[in-house]
PDB file of C-alpha atoms in Angstrom:
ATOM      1  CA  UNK A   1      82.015  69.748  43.244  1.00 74.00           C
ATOM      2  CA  UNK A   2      80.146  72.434  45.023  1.00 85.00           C
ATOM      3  CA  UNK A   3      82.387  75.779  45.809  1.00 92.00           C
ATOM      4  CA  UNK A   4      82.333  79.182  46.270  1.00 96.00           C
ATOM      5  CA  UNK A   5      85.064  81.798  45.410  1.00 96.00           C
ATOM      6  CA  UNK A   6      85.469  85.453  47.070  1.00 96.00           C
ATOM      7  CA  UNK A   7      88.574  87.023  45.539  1.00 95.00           C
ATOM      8  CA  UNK A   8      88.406  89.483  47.096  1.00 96.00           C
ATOM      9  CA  UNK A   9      90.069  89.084  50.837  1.00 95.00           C
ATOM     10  CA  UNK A  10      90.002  92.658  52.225  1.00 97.00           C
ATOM     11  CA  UNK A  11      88.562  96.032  50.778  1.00 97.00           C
ATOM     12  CA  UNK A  12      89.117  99.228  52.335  1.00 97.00           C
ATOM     13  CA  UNK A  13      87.003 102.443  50.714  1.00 97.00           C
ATOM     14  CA  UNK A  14      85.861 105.530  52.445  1.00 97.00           C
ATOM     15  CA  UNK A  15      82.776 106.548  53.577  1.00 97.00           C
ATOM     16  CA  UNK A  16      80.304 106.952  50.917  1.00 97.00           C
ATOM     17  CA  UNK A  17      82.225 105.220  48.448  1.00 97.00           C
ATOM     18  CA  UNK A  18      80.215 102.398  46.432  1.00 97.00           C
ATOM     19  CA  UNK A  19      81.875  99.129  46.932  1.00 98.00           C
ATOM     20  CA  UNK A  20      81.105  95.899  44.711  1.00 98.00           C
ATOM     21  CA  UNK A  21      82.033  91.982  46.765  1.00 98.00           C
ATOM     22  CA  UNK A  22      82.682  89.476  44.414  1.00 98.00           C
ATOM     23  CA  UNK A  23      81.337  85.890  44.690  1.00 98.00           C
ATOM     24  CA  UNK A  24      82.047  83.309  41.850  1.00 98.00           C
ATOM     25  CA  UNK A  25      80.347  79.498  42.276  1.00 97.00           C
ATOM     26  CA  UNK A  26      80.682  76.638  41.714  1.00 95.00           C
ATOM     27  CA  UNK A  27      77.884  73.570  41.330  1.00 92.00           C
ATOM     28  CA  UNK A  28      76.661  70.715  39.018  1.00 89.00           C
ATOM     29  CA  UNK A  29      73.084  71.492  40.270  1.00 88.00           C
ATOM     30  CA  UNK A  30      70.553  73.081  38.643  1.00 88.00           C
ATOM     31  CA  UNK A  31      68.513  73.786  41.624  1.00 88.00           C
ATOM     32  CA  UNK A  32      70.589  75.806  44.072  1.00 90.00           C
ATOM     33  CA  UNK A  33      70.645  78.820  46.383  1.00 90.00           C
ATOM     34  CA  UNK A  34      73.009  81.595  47.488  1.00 93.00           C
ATOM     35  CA  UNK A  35      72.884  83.693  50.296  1.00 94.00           C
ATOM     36  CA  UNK A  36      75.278  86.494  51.270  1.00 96.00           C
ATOM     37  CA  UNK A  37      75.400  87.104  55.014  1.00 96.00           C
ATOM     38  CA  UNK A  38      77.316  90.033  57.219  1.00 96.00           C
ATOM     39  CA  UNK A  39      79.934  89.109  60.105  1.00 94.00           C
ATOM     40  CA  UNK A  40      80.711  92.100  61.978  1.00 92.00           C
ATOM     41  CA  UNK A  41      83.348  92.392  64.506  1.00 89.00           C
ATOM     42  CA  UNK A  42      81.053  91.271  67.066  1.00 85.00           C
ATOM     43  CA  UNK A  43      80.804  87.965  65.548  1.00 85.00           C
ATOM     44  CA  UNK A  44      77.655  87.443  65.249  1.00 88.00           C
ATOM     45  CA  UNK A  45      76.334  86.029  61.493  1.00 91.00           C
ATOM     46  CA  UNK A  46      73.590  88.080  59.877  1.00 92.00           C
ATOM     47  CA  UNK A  47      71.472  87.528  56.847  1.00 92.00           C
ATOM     48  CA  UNK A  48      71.247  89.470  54.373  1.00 94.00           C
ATOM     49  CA  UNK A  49      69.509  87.994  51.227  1.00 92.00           C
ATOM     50  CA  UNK A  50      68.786  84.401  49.558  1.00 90.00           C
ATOM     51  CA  UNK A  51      68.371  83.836  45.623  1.00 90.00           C
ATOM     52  CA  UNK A  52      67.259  80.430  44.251  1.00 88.00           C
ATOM     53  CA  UNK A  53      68.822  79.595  40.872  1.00 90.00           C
ATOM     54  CA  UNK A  54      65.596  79.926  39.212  1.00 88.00           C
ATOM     55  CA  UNK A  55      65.329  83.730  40.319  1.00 85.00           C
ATOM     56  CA  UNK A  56      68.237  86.214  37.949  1.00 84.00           C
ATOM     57  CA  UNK A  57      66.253  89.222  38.823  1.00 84.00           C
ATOM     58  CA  UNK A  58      68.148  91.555  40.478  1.00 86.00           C
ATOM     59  CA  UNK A  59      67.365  92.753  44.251  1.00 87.00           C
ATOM     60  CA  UNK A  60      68.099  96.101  45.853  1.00 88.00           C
ATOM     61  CA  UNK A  61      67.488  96.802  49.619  1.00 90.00           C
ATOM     62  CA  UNK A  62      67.528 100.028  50.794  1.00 93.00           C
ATOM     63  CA  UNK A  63      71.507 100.683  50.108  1.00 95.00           C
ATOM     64  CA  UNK A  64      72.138  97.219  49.253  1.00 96.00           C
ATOM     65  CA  UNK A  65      71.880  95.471  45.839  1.00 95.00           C
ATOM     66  CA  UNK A  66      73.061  91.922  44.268  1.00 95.00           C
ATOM     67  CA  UNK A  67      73.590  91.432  40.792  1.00 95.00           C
ATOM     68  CA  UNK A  68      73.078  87.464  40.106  1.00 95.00           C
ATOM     69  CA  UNK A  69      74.145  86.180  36.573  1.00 94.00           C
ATOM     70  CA  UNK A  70      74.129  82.008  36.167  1.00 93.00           C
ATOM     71  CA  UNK A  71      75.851  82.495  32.346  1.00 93.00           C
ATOM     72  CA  UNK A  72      79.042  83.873  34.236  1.00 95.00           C
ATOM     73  CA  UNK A  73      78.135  82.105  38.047  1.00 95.00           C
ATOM     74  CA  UNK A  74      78.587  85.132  39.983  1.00 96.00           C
ATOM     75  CA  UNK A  75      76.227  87.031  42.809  1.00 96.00           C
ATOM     76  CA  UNK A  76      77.608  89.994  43.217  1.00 97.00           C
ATOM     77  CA  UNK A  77      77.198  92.229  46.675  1.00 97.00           C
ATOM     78  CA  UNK A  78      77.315  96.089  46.013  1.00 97.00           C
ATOM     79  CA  UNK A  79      76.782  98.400  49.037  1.00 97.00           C
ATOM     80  CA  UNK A  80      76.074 102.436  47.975  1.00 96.00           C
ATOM     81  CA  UNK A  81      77.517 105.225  49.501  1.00 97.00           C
ATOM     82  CA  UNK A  82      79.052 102.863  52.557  1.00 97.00           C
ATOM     83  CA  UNK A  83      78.764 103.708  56.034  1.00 97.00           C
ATOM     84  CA  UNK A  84      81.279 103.188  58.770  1.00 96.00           C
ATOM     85  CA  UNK A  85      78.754 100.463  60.259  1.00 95.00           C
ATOM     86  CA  UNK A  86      79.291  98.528  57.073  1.00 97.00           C
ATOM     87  CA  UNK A  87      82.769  97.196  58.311  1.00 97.00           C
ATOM     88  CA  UNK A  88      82.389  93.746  58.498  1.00 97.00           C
ATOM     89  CA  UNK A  89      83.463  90.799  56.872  1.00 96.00           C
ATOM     90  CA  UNK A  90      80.645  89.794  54.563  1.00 97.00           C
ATOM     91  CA  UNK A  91      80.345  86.023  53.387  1.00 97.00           C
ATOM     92  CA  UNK A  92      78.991  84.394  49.860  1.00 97.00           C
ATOM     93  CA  UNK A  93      77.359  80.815  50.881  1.00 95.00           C
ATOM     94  CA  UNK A  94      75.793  78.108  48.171  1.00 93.00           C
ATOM     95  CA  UNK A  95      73.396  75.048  48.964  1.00 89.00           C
ATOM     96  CA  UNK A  96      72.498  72.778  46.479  1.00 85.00           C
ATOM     97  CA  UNK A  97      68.951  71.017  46.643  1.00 76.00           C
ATOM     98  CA  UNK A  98      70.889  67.220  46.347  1.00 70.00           C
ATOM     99  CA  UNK A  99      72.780  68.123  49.272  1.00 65.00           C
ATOM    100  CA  UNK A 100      69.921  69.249  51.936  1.00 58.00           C
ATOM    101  CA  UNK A 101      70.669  72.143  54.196  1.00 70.00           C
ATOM    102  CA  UNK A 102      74.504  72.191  53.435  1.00 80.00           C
ATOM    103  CA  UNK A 103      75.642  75.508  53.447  1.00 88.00           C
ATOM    104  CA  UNK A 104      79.316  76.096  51.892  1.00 91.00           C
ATOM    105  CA  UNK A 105      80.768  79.053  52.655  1.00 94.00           C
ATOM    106  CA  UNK A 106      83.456  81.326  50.740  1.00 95.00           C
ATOM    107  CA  UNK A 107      86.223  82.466  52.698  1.00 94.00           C
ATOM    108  CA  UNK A 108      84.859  85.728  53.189  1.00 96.00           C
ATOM    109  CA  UNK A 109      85.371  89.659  52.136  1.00 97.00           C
ATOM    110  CA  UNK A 110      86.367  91.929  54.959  1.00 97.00           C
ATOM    111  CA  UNK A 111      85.318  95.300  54.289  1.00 98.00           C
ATOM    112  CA  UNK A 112      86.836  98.585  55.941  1.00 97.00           C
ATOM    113  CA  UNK A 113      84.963 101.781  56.056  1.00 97.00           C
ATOM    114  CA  UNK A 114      86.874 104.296  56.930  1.00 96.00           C
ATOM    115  CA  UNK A 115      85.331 107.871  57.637  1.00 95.00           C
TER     116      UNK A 115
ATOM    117  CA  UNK B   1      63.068  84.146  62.353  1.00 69.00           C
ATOM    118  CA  UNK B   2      63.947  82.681  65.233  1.00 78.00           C
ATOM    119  CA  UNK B   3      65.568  84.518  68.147  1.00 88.00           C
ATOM    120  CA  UNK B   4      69.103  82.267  69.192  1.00 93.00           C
ATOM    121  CA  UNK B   5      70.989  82.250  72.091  1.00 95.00           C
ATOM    122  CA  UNK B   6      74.300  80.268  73.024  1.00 96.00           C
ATOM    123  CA  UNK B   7      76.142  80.084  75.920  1.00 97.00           C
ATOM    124  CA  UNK B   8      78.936  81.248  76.872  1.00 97.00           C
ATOM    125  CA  UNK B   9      79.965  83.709  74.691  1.00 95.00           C
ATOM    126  CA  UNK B  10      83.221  83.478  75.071  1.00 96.00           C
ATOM    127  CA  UNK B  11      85.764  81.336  77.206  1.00 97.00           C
ATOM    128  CA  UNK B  12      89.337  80.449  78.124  1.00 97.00           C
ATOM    129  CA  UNK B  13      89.778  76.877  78.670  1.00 96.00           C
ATOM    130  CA  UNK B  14      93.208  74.580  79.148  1.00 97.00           C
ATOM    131  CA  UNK B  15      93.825  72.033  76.842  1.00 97.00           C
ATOM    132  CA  UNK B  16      92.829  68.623  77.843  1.00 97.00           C
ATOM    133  CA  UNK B  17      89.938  69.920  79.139  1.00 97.00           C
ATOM    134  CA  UNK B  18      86.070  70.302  77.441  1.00 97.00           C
ATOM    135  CA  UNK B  19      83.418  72.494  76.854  1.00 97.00           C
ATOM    136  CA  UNK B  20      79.812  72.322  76.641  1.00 98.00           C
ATOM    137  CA  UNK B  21      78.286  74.830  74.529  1.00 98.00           C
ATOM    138  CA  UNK B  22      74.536  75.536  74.720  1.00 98.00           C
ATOM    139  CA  UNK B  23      72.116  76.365  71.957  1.00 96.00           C
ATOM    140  CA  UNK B  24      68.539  77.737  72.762  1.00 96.00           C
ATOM    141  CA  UNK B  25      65.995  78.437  69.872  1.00 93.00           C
ATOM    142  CA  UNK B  26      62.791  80.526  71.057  1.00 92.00           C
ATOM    143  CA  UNK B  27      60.666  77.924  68.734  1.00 88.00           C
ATOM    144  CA  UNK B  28      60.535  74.855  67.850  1.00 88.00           C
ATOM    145  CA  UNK B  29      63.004  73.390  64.976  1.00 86.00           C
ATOM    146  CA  UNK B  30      63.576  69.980  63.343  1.00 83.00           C
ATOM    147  CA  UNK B  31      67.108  70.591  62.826  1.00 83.00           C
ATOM    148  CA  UNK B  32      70.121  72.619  64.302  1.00 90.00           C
ATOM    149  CA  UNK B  33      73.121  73.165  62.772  1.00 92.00           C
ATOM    150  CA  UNK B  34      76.834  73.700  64.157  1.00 96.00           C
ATOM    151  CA  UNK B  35      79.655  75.305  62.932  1.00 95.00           C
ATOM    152  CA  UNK B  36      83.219  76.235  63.427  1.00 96.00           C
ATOM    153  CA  UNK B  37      84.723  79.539  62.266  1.00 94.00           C
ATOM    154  CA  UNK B  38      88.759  79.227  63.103  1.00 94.00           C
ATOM    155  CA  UNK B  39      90.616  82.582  63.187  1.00 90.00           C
ATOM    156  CA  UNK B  40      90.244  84.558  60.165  1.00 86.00           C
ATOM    157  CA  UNK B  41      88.805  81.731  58.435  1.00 89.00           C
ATOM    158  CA  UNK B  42      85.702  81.126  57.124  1.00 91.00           C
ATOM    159  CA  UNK B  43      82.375  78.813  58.380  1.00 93.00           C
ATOM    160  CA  UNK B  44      82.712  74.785  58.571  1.00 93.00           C
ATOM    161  CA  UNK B  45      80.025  72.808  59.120  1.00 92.00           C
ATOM    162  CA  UNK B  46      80.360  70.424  61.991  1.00 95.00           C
ATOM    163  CA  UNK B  47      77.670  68.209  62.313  1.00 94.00           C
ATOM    164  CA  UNK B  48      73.479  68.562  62.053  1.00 90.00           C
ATOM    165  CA  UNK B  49      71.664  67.948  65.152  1.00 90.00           C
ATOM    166  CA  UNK B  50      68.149  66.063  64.188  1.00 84.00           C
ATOM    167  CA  UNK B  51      65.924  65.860  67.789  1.00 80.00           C
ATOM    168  CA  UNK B  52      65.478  61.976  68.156  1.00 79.00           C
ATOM    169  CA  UNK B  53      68.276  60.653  66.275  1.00 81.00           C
ATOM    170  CA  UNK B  54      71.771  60.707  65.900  1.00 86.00           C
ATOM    171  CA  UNK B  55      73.687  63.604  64.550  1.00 91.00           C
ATOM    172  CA  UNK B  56      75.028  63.240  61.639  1.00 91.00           C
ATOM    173  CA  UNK B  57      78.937  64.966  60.898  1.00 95.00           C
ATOM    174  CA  UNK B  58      80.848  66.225  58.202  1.00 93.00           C
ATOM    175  CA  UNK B  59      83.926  64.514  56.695  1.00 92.00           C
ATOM    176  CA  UNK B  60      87.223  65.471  59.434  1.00 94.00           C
ATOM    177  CA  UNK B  61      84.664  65.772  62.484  1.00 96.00           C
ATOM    178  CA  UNK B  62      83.851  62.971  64.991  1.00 96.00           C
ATOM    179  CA  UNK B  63      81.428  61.974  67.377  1.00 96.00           C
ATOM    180  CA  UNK B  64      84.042  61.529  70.114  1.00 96.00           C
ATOM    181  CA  UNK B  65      85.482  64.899  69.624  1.00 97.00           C
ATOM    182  CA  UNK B  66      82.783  66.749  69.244  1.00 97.00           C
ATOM    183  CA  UNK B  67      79.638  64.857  70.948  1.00 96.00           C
ATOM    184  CA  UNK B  68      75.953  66.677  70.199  1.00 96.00           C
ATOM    185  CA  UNK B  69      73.134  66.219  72.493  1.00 93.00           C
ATOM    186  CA  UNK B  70      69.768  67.387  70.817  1.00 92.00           C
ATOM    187  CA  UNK B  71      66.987  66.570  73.626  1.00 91.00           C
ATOM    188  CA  UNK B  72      64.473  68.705  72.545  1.00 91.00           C
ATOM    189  CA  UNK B  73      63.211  70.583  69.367  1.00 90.00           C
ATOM    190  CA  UNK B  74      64.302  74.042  71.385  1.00 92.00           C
ATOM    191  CA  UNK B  75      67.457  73.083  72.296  1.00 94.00           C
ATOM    192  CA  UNK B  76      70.794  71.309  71.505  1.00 95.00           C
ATOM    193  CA  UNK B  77      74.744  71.377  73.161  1.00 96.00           C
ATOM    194  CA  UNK B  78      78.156  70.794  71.402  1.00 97.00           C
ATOM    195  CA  UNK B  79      80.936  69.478  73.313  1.00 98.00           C
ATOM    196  CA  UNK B  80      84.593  70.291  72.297  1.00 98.00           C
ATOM    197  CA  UNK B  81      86.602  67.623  74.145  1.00 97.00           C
ATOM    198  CA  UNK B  82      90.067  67.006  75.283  1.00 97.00           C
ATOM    199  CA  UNK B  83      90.992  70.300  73.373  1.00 97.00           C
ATOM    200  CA  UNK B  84      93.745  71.663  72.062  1.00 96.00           C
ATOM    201  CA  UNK B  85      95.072  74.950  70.934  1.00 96.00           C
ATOM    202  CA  UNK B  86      93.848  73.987  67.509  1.00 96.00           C
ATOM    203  CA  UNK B  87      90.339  73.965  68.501  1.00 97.00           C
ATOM    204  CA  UNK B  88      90.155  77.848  69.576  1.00 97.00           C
ATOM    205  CA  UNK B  89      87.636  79.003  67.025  1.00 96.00           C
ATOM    206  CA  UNK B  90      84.173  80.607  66.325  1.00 95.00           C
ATOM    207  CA  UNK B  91      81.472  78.222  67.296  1.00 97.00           C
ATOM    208  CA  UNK B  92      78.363  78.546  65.991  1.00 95.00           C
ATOM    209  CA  UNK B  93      74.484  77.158  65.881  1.00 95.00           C
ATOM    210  CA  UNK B  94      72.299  77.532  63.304  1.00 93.00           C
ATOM    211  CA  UNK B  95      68.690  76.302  62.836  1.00 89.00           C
ATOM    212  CA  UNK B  96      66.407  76.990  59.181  1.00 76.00           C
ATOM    213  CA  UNK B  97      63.436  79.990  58.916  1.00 61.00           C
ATOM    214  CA  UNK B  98      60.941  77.600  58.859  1.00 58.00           C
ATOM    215  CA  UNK B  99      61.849  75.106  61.670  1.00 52.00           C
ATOM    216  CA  UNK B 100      61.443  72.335  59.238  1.00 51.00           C
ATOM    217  CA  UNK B 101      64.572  72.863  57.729  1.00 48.00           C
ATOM    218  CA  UNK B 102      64.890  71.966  53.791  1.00 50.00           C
ATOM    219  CA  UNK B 103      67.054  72.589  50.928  1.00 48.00           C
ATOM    220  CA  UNK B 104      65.285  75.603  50.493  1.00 53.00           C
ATOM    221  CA  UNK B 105      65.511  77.461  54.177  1.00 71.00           C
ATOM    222  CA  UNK B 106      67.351  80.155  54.839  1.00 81.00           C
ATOM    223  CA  UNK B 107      69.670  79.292  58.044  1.00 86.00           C
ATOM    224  CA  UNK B 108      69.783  82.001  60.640  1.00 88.00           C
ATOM    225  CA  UNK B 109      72.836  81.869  63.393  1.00 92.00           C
ATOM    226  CA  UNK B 110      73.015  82.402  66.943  1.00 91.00           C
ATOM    227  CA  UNK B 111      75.689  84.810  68.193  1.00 93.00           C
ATOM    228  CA  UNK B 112      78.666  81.962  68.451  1.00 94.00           C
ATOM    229  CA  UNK B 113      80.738  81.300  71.305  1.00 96.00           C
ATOM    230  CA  UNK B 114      84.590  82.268  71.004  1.00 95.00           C
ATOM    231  CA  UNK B 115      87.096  79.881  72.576  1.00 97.00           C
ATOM    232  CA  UNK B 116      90.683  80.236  72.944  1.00 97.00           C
ATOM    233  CA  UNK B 117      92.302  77.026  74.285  1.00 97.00           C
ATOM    234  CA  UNK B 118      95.696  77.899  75.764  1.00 96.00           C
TER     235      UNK B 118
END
């Protein structure tokens, strides 16, 4: 069964601190895609990136990078010298191509940046 | 991607009572998504809205709690009926990047509307 793991529940660094999320999954698909989005306190769900199984090569975006391995089924999130306006809870989401447009969510990583 | 609104925002309703929440998309999509995000937890999906049919829901969500009207390809409303305290959550729409909505689009949300049933 599809599922995906954030360990992590809350993280708390200071400002300009690097700060790796954690996201394990789970799927018996070979063709799949993750996604990492960014909740912040105005609650409002924002996209961040989106990786297709068939795609391991790492991505960086401006401060933002994700480390994708299938041999140990993690994505990894890590944000560079954080910024106060990186508090937010950030989410790790999965869909499989047998199971169209189904996005499962992990519970989430709220992340404190405090100055 | 496409620019979503949803109204209201944010409401206070009594229990027994029901709220309509609406979802406008700035283009046209196949499919619309909702969610519910209860308090601290993370994104469910509810149901997807197809214009013309049906929608179809996820296991532990009904049509009579939670009717969908989808009348047009910009446009959908979820009704929370006859609710309780347990239904004060996070509601959210969703529709894919391309409109078409596959396997392989990227969903984008609307704001979400907060409810707190008393």
């Amino acid at each position: 069964a599809q599922k995906v793991t954030q360990a992590q529940t809350e993280i708390s660094v200071v400002e300009k601190e690097d700060v790796t999320l954690d996201c394990v999954y789970e799927t018996r698909d070979t063709t799949y895609y993750l996604f990492w989005y960014k909740q912040p306190p105005s609650g409002e769900l924002v996209f961040l990136i989106r990786r297709n199984s068939f795609d391991e090569q790492n991505e960086i975006s401006g401060r933002y990078s994700w480390n994708f391995q299938k041999s140990t089924s993690s994505f990894n999130f890590t944000i560079t010298a954080s910024q106060v306006v990186d508090s937010a809870v950030y989410f790790c989401a999965l869909s499989e191509a047998q199971d169209t447009d189904k996005l499962i969510f992990g519970t989430g990583t709220r992340l404190q940046v405090f100055p | 991607s496409a620019v979503i609104s949803q109204k209201p925002s944010r409401d206070i309703c009594q229990r027994g009572t029901s709220l309509t929440i609406q979802c406008q998309v700035d283009s046209q999509v196949t499919m619309m998504f909702w969610y519910r995000q209860q308090p601290g937890q993370s994104l469910t999906l509810i149901a997807t809205a197809n214009q013309g049919s049906e929608a179809t829901y996820e296991s532990g969500f009904v049509i009579d709690k939670f009717p969908i009207s989808r009348p047009n390809l910009t446009f959908s409303t979820l009704t929370v009926s006859n609710m309780s305290p347990e239904d004060s959550s996070i509601y959210l729409c969703s529709v894919g990047a391309s409109g078409r909505v596959s396997s392989t689009d990227t969903q984008y949300f609307g704001p979400g509307t907060r409810l707190t049933v008393l």
